[in-house]
Coordinates of C-alpha atoms in Angstrom, one line a residue:
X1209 CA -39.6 17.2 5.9
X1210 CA -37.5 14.2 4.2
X1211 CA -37.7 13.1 0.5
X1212 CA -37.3 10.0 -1.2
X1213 CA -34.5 9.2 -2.9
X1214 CA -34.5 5.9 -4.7
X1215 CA -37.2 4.2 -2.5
X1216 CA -35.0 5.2 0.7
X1217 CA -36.0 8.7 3.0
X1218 CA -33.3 11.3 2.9
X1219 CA -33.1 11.0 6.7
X1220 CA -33.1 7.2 6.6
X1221 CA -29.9 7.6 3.5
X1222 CA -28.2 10.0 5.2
X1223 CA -28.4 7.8 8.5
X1224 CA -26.7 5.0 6.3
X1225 CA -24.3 7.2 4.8
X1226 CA -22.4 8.0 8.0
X1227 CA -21.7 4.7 9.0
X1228 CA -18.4 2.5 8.2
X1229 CA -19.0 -0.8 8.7
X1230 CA -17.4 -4.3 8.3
X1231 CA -18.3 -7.7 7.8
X1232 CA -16.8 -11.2 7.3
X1233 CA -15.8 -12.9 4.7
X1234 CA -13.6 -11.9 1.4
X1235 CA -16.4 -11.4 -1.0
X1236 CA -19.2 -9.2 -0.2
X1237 CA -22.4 -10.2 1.3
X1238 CA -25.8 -9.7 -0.4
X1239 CA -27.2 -7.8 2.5
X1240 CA -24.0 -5.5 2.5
X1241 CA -24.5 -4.5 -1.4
X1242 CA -28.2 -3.8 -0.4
X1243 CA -27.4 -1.7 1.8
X1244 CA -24.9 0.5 -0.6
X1245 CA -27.3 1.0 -3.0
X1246 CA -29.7 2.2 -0.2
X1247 CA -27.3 5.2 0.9
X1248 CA -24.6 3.3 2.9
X1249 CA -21.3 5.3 1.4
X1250 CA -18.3 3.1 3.3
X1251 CA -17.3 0.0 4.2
X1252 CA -14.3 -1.0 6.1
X1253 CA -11.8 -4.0 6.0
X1254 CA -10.1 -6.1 8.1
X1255 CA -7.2 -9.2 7.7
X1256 CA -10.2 -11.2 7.7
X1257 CA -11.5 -9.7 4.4
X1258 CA -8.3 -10.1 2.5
X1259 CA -6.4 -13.1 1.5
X1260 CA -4.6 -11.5 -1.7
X1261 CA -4.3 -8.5 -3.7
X1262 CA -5.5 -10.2 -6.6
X1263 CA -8.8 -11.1 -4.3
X1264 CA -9.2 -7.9 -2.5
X1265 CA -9.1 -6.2 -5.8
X1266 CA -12.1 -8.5 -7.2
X1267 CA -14.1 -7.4 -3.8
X1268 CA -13.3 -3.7 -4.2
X1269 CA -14.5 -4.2 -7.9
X1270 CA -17.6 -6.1 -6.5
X1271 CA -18.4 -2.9 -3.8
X1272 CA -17.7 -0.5 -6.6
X1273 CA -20.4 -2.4 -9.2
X1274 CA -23.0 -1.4 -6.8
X1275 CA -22.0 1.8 -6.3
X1276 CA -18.6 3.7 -8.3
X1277 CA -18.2 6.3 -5.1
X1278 CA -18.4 3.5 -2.4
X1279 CA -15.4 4.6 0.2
X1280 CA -13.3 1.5 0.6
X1281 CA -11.3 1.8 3.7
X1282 CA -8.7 -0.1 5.6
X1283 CA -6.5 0.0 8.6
X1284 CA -3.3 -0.1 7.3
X1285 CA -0.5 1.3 9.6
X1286 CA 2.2 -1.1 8.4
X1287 CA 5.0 -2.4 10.6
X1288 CA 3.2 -4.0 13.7
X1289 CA -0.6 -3.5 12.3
X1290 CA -0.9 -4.4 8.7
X1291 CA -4.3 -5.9 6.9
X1292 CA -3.1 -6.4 3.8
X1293 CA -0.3 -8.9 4.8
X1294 CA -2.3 -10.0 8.0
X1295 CA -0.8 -13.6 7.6
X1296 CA 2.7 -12.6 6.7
X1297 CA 3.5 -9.9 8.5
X1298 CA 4.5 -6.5 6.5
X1299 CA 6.6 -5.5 4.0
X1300 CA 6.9 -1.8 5.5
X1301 CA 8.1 -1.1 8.7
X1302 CA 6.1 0.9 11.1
X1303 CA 6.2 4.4 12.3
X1304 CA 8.6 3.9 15.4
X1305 CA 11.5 2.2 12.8
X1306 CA 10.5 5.6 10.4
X1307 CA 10.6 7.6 13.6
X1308 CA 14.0 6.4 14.7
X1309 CA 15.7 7.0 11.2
X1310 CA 14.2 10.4 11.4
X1311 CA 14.3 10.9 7.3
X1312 CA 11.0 12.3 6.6
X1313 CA 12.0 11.7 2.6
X1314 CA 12.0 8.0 3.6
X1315 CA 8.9 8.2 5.6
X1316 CA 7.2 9.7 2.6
X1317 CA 8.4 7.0 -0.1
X1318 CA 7.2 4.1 2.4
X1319 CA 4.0 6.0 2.6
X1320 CA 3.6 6.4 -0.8
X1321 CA 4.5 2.7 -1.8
X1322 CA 1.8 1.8 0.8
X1323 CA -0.7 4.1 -1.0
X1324 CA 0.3 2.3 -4.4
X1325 CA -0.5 -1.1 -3.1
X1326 CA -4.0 0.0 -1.7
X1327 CA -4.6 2.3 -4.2
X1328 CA -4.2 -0.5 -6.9
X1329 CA -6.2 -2.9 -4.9
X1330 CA -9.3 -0.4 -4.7
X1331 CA -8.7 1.2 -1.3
X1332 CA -8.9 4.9 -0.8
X1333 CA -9.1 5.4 2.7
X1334 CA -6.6 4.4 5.3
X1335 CA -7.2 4.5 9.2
X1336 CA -3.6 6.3 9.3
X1337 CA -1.8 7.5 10.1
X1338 CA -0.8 7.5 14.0
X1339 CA 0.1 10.6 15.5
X1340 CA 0.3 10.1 19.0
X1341 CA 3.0 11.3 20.5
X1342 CA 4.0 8.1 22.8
X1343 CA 5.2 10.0 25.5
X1344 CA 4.5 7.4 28.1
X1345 CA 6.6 3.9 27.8
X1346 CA 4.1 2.2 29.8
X1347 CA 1.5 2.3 26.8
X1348 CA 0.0 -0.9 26.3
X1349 CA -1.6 -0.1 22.6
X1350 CA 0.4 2.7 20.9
X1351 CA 3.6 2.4 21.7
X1352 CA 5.6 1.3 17.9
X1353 CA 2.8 2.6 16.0
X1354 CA 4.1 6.2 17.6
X1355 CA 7.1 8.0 15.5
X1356 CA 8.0 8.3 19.2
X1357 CA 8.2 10.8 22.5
X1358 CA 9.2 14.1 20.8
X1359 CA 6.0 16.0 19.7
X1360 CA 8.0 17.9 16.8
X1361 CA 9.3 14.2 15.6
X1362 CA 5.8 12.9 15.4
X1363 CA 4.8 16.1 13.9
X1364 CA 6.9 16.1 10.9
X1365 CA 7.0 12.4 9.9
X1366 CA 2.8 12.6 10.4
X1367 CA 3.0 15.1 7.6
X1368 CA 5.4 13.1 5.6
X1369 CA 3.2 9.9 5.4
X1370 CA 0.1 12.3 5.2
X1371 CA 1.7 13.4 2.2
X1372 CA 2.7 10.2 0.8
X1373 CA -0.5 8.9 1.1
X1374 CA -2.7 11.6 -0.4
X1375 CA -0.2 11.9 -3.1
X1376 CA -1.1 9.0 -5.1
X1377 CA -5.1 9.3 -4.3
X1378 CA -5.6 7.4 -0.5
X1379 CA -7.1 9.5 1.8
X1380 CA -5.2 9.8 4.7
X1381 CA -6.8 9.7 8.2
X1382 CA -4.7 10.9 10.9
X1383 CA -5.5 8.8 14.2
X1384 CA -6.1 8.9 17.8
X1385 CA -7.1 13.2 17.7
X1386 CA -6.3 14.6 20.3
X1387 CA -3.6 12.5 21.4
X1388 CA -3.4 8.6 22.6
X1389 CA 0.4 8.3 23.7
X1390 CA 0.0 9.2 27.5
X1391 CA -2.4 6.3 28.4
X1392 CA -1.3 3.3 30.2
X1393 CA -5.0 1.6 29.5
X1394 CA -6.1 0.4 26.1
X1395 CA -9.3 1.7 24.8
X1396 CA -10.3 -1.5 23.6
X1397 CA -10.7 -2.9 26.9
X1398 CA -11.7 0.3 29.1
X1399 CA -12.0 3.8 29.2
X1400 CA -8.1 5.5 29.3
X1401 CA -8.0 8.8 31.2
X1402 CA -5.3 11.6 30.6
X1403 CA -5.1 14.1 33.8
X1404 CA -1.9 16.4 32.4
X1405 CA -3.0 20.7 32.4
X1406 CA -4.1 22.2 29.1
X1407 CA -0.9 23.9 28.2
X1408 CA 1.2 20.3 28.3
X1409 CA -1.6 19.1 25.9
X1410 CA -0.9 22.0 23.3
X1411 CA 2.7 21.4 23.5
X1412 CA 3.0 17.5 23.6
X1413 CA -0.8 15.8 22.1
X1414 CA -1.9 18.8 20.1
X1415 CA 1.5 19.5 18.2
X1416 CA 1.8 16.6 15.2
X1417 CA -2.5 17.3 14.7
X1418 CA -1.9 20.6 14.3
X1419 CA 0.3 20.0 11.5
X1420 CA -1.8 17.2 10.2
X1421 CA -4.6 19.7 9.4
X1422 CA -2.0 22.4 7.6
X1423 CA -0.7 19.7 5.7
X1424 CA -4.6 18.8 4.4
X1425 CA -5.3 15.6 5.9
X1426 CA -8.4 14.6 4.4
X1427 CA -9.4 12.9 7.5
X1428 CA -9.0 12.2 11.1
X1429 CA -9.9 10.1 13.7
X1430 CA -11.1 10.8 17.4
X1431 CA -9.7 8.5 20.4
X1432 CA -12.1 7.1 23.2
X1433 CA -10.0 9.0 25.9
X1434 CA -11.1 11.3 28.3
X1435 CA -8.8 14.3 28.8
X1436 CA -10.0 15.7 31.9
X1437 CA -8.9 19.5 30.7
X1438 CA -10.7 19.5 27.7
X1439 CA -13.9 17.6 29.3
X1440 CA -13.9 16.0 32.2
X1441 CA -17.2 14.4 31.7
X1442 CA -17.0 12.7 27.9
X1443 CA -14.4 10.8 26.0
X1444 CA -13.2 12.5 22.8
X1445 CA -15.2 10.7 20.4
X1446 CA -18.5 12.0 22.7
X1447 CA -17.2 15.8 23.5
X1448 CA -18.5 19.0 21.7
X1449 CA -16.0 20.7 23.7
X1450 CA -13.5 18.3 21.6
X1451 CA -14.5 17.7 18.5
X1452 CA -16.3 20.9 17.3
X1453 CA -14.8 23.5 19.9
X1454 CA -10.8 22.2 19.4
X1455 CA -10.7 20.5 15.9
X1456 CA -13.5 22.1 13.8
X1457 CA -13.3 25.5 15.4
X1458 CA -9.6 26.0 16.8
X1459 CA -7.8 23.8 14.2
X1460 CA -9.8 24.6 11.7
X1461 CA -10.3 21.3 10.4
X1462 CA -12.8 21.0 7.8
X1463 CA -12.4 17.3 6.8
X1464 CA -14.0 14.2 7.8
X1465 CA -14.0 13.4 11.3
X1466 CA -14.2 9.7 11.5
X1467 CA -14.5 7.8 15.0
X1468 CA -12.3 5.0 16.4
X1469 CA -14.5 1.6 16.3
X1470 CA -17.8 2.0 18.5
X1471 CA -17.7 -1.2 19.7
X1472 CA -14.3 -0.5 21.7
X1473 CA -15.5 -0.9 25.6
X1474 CA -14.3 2.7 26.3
X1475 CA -17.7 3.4 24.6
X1476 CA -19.4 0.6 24.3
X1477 CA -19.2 -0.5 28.0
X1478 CA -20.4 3.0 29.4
X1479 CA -22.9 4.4 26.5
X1480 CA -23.4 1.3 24.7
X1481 CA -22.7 1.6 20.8
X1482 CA -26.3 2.8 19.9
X1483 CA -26.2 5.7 22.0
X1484 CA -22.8 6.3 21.7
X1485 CA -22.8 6.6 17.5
X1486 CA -25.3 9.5 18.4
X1487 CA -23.5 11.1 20.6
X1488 CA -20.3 11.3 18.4
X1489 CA -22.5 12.8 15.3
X1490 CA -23.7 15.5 18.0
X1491 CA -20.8 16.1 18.9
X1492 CA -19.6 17.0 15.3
X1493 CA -18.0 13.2 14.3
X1494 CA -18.9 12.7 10.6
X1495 CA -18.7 8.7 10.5
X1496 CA -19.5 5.9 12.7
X1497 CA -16.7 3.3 12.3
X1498 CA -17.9 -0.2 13.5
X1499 CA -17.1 -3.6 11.9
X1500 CA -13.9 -4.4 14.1
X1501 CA -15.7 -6.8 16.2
X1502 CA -19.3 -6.3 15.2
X1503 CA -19.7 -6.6 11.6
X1504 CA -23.3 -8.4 10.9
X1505 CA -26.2 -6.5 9.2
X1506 CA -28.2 -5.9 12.3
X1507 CA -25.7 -4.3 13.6
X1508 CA -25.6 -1.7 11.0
X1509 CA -29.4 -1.4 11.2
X1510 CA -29.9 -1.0 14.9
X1511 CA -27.3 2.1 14.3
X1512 CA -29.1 3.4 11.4
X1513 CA -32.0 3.3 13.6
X1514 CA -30.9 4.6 16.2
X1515 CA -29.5 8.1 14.6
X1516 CA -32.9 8.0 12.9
X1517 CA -35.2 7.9 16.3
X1518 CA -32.6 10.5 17.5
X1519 CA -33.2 13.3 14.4
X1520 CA -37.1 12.1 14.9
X1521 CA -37.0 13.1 18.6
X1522 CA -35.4 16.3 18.6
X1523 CA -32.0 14.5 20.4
X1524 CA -30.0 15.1 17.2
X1525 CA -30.6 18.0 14.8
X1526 CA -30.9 16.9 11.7
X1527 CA -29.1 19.9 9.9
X1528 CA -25.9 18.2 11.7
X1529 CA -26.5 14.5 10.2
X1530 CA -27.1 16.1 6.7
X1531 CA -23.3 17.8 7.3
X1532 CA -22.0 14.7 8.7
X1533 CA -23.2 12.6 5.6
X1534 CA -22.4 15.6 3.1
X1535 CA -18.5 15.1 4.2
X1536 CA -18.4 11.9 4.0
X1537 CA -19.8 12.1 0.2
X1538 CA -17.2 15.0 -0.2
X1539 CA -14.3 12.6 0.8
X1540 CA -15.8 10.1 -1.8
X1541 CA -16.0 12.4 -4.7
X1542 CA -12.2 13.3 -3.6
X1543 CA -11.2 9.5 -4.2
X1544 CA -13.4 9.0 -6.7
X1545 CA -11.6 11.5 -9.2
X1546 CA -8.0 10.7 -8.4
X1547 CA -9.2 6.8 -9.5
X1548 CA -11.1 8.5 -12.6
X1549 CA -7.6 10.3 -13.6
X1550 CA -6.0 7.2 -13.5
X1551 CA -5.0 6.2 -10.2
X1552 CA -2.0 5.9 -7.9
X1553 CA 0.5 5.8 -11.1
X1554 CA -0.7 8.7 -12.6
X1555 CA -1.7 11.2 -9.7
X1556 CA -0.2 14.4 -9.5
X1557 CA 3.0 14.4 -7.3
X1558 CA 3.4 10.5 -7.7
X1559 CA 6.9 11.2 -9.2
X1560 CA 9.3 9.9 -6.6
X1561 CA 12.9 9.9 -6.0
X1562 CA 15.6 7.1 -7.0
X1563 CA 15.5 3.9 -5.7
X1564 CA 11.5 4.4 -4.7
X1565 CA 9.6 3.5 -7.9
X1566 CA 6.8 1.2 -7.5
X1567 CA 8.4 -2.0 -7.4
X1568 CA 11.5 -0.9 -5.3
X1569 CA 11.9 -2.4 -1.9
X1570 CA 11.4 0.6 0.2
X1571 CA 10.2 -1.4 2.9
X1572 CA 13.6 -3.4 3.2
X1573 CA 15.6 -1.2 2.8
X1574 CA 13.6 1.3 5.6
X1575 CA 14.0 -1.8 7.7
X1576 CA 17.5 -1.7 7.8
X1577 CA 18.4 1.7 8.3
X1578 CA 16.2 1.8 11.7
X1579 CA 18.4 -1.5 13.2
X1580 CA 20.5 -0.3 15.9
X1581 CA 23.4 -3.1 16.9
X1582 CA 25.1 -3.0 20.6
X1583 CA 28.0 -4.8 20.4
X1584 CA 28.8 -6.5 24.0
X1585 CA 32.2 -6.5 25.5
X1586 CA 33.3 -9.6 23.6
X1587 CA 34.0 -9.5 19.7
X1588 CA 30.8 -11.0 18.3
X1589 CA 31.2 -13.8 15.5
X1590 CA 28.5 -14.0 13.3
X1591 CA 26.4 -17.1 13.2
X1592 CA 26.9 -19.8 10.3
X1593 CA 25.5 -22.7 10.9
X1594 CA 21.5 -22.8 12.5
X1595 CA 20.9 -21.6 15.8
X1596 CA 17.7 -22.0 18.0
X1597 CA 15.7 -18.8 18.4
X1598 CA 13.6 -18.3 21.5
X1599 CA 10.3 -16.3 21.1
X1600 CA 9.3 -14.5 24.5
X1601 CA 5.7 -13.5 23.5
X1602 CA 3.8 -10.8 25.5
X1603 CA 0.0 -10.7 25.0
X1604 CA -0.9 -9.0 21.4
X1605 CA -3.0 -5.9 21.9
X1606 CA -6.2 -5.9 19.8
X1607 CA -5.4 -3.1 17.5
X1608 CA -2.0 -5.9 16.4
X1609 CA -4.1 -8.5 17.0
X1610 CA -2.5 -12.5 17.5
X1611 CA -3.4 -13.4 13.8
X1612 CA 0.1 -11.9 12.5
X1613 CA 3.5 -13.7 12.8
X1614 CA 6.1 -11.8 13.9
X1615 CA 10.0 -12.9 15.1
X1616 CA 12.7 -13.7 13.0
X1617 CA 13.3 -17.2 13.0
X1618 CA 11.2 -17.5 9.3
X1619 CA 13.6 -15.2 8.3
X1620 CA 17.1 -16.3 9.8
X1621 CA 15.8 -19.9 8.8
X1622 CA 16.1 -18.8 5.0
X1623 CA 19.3 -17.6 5.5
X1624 CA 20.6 -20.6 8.4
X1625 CA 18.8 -23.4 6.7
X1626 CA 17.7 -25.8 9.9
X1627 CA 16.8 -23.1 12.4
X1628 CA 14.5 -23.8 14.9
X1629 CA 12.3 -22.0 17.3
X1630 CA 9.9 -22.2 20.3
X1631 CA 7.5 -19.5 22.0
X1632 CA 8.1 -18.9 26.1
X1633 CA 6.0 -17.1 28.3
X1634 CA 7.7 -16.9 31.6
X1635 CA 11.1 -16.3 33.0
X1636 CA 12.6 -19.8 33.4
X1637 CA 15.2 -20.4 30.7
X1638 CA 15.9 -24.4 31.3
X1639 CA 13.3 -24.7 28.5
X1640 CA 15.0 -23.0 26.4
X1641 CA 18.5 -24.6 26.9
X1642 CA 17.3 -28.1 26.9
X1643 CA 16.0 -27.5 23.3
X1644 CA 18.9 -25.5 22.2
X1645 CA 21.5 -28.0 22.9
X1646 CA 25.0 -26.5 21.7
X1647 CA 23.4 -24.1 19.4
X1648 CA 23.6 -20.8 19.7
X1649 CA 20.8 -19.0 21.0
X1650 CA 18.7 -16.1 19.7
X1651 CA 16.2 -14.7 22.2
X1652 CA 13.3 -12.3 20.5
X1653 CA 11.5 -10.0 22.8
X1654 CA 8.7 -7.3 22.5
X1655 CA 8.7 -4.5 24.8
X1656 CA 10.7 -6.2 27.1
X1657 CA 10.7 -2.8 29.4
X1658 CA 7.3 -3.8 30.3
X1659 CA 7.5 -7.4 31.2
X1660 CA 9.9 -8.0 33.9
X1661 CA 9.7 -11.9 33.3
X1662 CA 10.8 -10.9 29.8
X1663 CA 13.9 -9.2 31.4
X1664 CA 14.3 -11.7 34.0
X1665 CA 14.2 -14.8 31.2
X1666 CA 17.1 -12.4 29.2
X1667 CA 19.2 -11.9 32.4
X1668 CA 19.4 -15.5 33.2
X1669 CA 19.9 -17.3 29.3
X1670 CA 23.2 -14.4 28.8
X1671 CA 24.2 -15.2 32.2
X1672 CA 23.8 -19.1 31.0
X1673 CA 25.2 -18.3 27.5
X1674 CA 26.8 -15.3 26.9
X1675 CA 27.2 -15.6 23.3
X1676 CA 23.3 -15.2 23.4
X1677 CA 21.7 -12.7 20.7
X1678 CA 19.0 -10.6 21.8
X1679 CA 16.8 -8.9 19.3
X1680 CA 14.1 -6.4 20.8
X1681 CA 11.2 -5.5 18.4
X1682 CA 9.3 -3.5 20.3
X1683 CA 10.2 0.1 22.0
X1684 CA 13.7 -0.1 23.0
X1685 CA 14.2 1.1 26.4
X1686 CA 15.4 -2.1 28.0
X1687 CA 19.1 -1.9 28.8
X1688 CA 21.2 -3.8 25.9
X1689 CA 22.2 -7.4 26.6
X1690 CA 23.4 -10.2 24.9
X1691 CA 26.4 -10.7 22.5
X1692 CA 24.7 -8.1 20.3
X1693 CA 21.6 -6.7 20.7
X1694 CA 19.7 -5.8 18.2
X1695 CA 16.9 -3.1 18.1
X1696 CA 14.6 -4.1 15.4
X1697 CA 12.0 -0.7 16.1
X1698 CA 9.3 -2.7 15.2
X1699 CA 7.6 -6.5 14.9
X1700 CA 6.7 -6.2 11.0
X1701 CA 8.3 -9.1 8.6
X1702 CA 11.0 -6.9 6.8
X1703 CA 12.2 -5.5 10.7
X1704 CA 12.4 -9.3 11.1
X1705 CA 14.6 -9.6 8.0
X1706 CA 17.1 -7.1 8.9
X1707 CA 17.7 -8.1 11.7
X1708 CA 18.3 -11.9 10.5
X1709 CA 20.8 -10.0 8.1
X1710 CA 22.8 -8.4 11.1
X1711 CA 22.7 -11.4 13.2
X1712 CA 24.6 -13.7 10.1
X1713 CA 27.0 -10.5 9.6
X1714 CA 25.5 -9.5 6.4
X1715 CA 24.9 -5.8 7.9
X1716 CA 26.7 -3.9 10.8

């Protein structure tokens, strides 16, 4: 039998507890701090929720008036998918630049800078990091959010950000369990299938989670992918078999298991986001994240309601939505008392190294490191006066979303005054050299291994123009071309930097 507890069921608060919604807007909605002070324990932000840190502190302060152990998180990866600088781009680069430097003391100190920021703008939770292992090149949503193809890579630089993270008092939440990198579908849009034998998942998927939960990740996410040796009936997020049997019983995970957004169409489409929230607490999920795309009040009701019916009906015991809702308080009370002890400045193990103290520019000079320059055969002269930079922009994937700039012609402009630029979408180049003129060109691609008009367009403006400078910012597995090539390792605002600095000669 339920209790009251300040006018709301014990059933009914612990129904509210589990969930981690969004809304819009940058200050919180009446209905929203309703339903905080009725039980509802997280809420989630997106770019649309934040405008400034000075702002998204004021609405972390608003959250927190209604209720001091609110969990505030975020999905902040850096590099290609940042929320806090949605409309600049990052300052950090993401986890394929880290990955390719392969210094797991810099991955820790850009972690750790990232946790400052969030930490001093009232977010304790962070939707990362990513630990797939991006073992297929194909992947049209993990790709540079991977550390990259080698298992034991991923492994130790998932560590090193877990690390950096938790160290000054942001929960870390280590993502797609057990392993997005082999898909060549996005979950977003359908449901992804891996079909590899169980002992290639322990030795590729499984290795940098395994770590994650030795090194104490205080949370981790579950992927909307079926992997037909573990169960070929039910994604992750859905599977016992998954996320009780392999994580909670074989890992011996005994954080928060949080899910990837329910309204993704890998669920969604199939269970429909009512019955799949029930599922995923059955199956030993913790918290319901929604609010990526839905993010009204009803929407949190209809799932409250629905986990509700399901204790009421026998579907779901209630024994495992009391758990569920107990670690998700247990993570609050975690983040509560590294804010009570002073925060991210003041956290055990916040003491860092030269040259990364709050304030440094970590990001930058992460950024650089990762370049790697390809000289062609002629001796390259580096540009002086303002050349014309041609974007060749691939659809943005939903988890990078088309709301953040990337390239580098804001960047080159600051240092080339006059610089110009235009966006292309298909392989003919006469575009491009009409507007160009006698400038020197500077073609910017994104994954160009996976869009043969990409390579095509590149092919034909070096051919044209041989003194053309290509700069890849996505994987780099396209052959080198150009009078240098540069391979940025990542979209995010400081990648585009560095490489405006190689391209005017100021690095080699």
């Amino acid at each position: 039998m339920t209790t009251l507890v300040h006018g709301t069921d014990t059933l009914t608060r612990d129904a509210l507890t589990v969930l981690q919604p969004g809304f819009v807007g940058t200050i919180a909605p009446d209905w929203l701090l309703r339903r905080i002070g009725e039980g509802l324990s997280s809420v989630g932000l997106f770019g649309r929720n934040i405008v400034s840190p000075e702002q998204l502190t004021a609405l972390t302060a608003q959250l927190r008036a209604e209720r001091d152990d609110v969990l505030v998180a975020i999905d902040e990866e850096g590099g290609d998918v940042t929320r806090l600088e949605v409309k600049q781009g990052s300052s950090f680069p993401g986890n394929y630049a880290l990955g390719s430097v392969d210094d797991v003391e810099l991955t820790r100190a850009v972690a750790r800078e990232l946790g400052r920021r969030l930490a001093r703008c009232g977010v304790d939770l962070n939707w990362a990091p990513s630990a797939d292992v991006n073992s297929n090149a194909e992947n049209p949503v993990i790709g540079v959010r991977s550390f990259g193809p080698d298992p034991d890579l991923v492994a130790r630089h998932t560590v090193a950000y877990v690390d950096g993270l938790q160290g000054v008092g942001v929960a870390a939440c280590t993502k797609h369990f057990p392993g997005h990198g082999d898909t060549n579908v996005d979950s977003h849009d359908a449901l992804p299938r891996i079909d590899v034998d169980l002992a290639t998942l322990h030795a590729r998927e499984l290795v940098p989670f395994r770590a994650a939960v030795a090194a104490g990740t205080k949370a981790v996410m579950s992927a909307h992918i079926l992997l037909s040796a573990l169960d070929p009936h039910r994604p992750a997020t859905l599977s016992p078999q998954i996320l009780t049997g392999l994580l909670r019983q074989e890992l011996g995970f005994e954080g928060l298991i949080v899910t990837d957004g329910m309204e993704m169409q890998a669920v969604a489409a199939t269970y429909g986001i009512e019955r799949g929230s029930v599922l995923a607490i059955a199956a030993g999920a913790d918290a319901i994240c929604v609010g990526g795309g839905l993010c009204d009040e009803g929407t949190v009701l209809r799932l409250r309601d629905a986990l509700v019916n399901a204790v009421r009906t026998g579907e779901l015991p209630e024994e495992r939505l009391a758990d569920a809702a107990a670690r998700v308080r247990a993570l609050a009370a975690w983040t509560q008392s590294h804010r009570a002890r002073g925060g991210a400045e003041t956290v055990p193990g916040a003491a860092v190294q030269e040259g990364t103290a709050p304030g440094a520019d970590i990001g930058l000079v992460a950024a650089r490191r990762a370049l790697k320059v390809t000289r062609g055969e002629r001796p390259y002269t580096p540009m002086t006066s303002a050349p014309y930079v041609a974007s060749f922009t691939p659809v943005a994937n939903f988890a990078v979303g088309d709301e953040t700039p990337w390239g580098i012609a804001a960047e080159l402009g600051r240092l080339l005054p006059g610089t110009e630029t235009g966006s292309y979408a298909d392989s003919s180049v006469d575009a491009v050299l009409a507007a160009a003129g006698d400038r020197r060109i500077v073609a910017v691609v994104r994954d160009a291994h996976r869009h043969p008009w990409m390579t095509e367009a590149l092919d034909s403006l070096v051919a044209a123009r041989p003194d053309t400078v290509v700069v890849e910012m996505g994987l780099n597995e396209a052959e080198p071309r150009g009078a240098l090539h540069i391979a940025t390792h990542g979209a995010a605002r400081v990648c585009g930097r560095a490489a405006a600095e190689a391209v005017v000669g100021t690095v080699s």
